[in-house]
Tab-separated table of C-alpha atoms in Angstrom:
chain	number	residue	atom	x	y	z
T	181	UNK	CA	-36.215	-100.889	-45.922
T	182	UNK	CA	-39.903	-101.532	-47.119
T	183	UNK	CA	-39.744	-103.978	-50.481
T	184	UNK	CA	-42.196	-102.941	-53.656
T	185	UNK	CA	-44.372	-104.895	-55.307
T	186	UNK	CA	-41.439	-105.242	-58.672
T	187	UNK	CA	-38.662	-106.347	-55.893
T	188	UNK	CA	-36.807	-103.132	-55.459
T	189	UNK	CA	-36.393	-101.933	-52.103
T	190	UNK	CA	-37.166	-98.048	-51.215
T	191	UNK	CA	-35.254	-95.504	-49.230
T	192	UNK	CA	-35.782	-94.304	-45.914
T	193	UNK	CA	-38.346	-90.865	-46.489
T	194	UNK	CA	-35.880	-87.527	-45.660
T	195	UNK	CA	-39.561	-85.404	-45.707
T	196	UNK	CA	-39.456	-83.460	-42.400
T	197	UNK	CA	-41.828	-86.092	-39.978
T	198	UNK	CA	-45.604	-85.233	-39.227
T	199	UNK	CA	-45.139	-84.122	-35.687
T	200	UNK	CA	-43.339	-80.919	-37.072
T	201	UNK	CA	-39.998	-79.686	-37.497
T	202	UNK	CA	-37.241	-80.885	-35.746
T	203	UNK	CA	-36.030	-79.249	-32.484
T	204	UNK	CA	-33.448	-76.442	-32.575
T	205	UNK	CA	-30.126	-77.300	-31.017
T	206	UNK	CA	-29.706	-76.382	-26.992
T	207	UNK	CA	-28.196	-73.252	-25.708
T	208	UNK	CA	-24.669	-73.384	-24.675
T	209	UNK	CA	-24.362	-73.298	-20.949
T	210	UNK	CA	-24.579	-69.840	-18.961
T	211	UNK	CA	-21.457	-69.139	-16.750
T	212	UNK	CA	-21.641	-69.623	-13.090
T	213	UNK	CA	-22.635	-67.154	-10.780
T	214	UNK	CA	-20.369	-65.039	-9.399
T	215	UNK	CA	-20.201	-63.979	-5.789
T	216	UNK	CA	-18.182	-60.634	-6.460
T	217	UNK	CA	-20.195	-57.728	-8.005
T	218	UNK	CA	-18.271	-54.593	-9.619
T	219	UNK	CA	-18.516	-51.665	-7.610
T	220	UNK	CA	-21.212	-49.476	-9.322
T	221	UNK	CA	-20.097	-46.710	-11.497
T	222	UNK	CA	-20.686	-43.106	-10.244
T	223	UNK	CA	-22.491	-40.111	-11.817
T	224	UNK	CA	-20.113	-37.118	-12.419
T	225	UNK	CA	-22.176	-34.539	-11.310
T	226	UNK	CA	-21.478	-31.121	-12.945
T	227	UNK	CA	-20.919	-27.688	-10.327
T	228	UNK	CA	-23.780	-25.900	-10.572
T	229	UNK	CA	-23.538	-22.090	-12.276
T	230	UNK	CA	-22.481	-20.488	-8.906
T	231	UNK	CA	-19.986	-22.563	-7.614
T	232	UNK	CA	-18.440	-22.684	-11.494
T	233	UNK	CA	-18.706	-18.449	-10.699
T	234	UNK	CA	-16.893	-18.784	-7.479
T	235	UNK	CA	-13.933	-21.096	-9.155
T	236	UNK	CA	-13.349	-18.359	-11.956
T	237	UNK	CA	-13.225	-16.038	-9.371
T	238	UNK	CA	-11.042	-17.674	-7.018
T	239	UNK	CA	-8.375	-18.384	-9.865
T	240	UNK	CA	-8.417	-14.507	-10.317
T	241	UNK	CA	-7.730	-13.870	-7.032
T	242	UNK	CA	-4.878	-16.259	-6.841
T	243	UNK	CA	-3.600	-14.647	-10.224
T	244	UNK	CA	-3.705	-11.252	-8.906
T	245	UNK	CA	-1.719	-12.362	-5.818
T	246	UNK	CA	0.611	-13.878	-7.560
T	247	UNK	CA	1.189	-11.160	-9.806
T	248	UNK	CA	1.652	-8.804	-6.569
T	249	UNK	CA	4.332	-11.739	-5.516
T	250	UNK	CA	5.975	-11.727	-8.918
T	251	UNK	CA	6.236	-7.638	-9.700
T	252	UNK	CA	7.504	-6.958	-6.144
T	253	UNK	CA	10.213	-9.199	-6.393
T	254	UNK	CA	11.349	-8.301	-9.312
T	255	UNK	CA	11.308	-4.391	-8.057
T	256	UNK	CA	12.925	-5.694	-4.752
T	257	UNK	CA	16.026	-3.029	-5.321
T	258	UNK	CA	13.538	-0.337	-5.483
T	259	UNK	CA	11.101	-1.301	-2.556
T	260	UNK	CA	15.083	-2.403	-0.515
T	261	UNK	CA	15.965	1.409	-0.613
T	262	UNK	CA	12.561	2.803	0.438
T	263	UNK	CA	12.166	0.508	2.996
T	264	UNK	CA	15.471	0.781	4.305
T	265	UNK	CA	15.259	4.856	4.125
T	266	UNK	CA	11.927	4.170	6.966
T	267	UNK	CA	13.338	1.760	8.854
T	268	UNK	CA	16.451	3.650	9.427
T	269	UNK	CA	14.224	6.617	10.410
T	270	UNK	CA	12.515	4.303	13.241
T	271	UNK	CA	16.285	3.633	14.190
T	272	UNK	CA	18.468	5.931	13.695
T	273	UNK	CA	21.663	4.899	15.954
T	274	UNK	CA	20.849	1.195	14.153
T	275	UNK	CA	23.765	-0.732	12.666
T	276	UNK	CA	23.829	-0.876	8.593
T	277	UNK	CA	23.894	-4.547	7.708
T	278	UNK	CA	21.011	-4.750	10.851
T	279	UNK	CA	19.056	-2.883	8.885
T	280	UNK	CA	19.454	-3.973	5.602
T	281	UNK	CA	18.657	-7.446	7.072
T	282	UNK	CA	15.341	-6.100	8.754
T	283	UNK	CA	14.743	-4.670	5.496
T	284	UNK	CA	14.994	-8.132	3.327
T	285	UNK	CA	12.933	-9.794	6.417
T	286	UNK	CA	9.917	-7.457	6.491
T	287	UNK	CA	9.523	-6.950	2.426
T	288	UNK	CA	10.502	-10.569	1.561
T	289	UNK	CA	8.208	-11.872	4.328
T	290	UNK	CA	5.640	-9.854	3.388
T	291	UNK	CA	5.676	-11.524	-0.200
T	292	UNK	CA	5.941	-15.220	1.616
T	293	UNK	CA	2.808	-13.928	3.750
T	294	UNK	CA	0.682	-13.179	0.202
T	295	UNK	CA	2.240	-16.400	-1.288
T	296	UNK	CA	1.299	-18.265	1.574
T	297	UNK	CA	-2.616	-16.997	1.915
T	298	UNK	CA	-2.602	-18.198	-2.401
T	299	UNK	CA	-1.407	-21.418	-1.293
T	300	UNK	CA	-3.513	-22.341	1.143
T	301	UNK	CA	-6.660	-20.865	-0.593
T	302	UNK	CA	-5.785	-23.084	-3.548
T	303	UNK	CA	-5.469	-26.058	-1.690
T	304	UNK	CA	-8.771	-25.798	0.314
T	305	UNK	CA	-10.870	-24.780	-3.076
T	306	UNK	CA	-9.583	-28.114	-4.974
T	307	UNK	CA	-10.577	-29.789	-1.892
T	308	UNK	CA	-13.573	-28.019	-1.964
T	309	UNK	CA	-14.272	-28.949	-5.396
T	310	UNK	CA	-14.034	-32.569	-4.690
T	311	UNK	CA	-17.897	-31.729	-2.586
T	312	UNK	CA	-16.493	-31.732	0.752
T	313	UNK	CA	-18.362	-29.417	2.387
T	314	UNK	CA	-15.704	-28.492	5.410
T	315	UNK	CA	-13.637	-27.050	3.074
T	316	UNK	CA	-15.856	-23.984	2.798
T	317	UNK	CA	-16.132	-22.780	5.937
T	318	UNK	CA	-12.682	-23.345	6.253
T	319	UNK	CA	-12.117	-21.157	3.715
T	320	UNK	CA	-14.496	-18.481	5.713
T	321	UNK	CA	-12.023	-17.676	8.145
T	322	UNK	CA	-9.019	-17.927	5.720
T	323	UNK	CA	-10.506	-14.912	3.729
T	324	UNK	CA	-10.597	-12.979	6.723
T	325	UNK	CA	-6.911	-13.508	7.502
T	326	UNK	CA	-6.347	-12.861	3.979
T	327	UNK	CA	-7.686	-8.953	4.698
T	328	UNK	CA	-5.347	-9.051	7.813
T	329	UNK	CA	-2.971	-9.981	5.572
T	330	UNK	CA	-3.439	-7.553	2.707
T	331	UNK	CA	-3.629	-4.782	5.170
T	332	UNK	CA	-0.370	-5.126	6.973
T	333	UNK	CA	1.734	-5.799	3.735
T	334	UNK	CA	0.166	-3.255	1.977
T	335	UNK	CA	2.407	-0.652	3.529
T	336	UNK	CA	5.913	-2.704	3.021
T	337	UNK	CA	5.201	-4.007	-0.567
T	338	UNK	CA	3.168	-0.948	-2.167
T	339	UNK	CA	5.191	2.192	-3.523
T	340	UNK	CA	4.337	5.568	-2.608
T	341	UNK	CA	2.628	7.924	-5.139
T	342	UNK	CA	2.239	6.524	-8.704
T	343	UNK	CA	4.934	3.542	-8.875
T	344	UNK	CA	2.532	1.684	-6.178
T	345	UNK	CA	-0.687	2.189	-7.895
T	346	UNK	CA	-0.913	-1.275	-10.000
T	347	UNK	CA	0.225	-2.970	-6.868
T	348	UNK	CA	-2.407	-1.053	-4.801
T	349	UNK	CA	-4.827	-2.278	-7.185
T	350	UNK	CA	-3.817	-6.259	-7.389
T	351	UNK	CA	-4.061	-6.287	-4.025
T	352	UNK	CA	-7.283	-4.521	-3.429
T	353	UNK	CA	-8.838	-7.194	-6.415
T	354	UNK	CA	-7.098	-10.150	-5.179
T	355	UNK	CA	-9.382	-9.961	-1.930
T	356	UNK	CA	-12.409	-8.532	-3.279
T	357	UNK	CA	-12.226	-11.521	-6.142
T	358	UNK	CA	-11.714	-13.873	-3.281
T	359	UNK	CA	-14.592	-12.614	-1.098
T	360	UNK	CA	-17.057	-12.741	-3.997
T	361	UNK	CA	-16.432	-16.156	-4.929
T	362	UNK	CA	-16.674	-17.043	-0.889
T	363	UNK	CA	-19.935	-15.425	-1.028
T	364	UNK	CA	-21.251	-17.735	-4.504
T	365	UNK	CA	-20.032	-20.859	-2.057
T	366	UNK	CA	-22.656	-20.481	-0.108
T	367	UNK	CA	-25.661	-20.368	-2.331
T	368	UNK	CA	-28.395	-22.744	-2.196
T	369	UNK	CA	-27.393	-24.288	-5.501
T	370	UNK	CA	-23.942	-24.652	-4.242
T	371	UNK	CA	-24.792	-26.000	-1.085
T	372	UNK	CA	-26.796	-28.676	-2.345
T	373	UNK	CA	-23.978	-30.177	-4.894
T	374	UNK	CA	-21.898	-30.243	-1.949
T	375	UNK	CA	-24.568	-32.538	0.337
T	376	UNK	CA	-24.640	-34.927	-2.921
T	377	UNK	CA	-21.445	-36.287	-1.657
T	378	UNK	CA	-22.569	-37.313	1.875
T	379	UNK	CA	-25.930	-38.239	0.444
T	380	UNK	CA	-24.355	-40.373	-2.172
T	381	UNK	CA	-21.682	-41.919	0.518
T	382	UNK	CA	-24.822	-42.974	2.380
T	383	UNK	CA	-26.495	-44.487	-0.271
T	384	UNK	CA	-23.434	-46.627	-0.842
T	385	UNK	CA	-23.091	-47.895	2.772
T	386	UNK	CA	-26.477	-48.778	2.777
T	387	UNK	CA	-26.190	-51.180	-0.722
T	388	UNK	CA	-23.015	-52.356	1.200
């Protein structure tokens, strides 16, 4: 301590020094580097209008055939004694309970045939909605079986006169629904959502 001139000593100056202010204090230290990066997050990218068209469409279609499915069961006693009445005029010397089994076999399998063309039409169009782009022309040659289809159970499931006419027409818009939206798949708009996949894939494997 520096003495005055009356013998008292004085106290070290706290003032801030001349050179300035004192230095702040140092960062902490940054975590290490590591050599795993998270995957990067991918865009959603929304269906264009079209293909949004051709899924509203489709899920009519599949409503309508089930509803053809669901009615004709549930009339089965009805459509049972028509269709046994013509198949026992094709055979005529036929055995009863042979004919009454042909009967169940032809309506019921008719149903599983309309169930069946649903089912796989539902499966391919979720796939399809997941942008890959097979699915759709898979689906081209599906809708053509599914007129096969409609036209040989149309006789076995559909009523004669006025009992068959709301079955006539659930049929007739469960494959006119189902062409339409095939039609909207194939769009330009549509197309080009479904190459974002594979363009997107190939994006990735190149960062990789």
């Amino acid at each position: 301590m520096a003495q005055q001139a009356d013998g008292s000593r004085q106290s070290p100056s706290t003032s801030p020094s001349a050179s300035g202010p004192t230095a702040p204090p140092a960062p902490p230290p940054r975590p290490g580097i590591s050599l795993s990066t998270p995957p990067p997050i991918a865009a959603v990218i929304r269906p264009p209008g079209p293909a949004r068209a051709s899924r509203s469409l489709w899920l009519a279609s599949f409503v309508a055939g089930i509803a053809v499915v669901v009615t004709g069961f549930l009339g089965r006693d009805a459509q049972f004694d028509r269709l046994k009445g013509v198949i026992e005029g094709m055979v005529p010397d036929g055995d009863a309970q042979a004919v009454e089994g042909a009967t169940a076999v032809v309506f019921l399998g008719s149903l599983a045939m309309i169930a069946l063309v649903v089912a796989m039409e539902g499966v391919l169009l979720a796939v399809l909605f997941r942008r890959r782009i097979w699915a759709r022309w898979a689906l081209a040659p599906l809708v053509l079986l599914h007129a096969v289809v409609t036209v040989i159970t149309a006789d076995f499931v559909v009523a004669p006169g006025a009992d068959g006419a709301l079955t006539t027409a659930l049929l007739a818009a469960q494959f006119i629904l189902a062409a339409a939206g095939l039609i909207l798949l194939f769009f330009p708009s549509t197309t080009s959502w479904l190459l974002s996949e594979r363009l997107s894939e190939q994006l990735s494997e190149r960062r990789a």
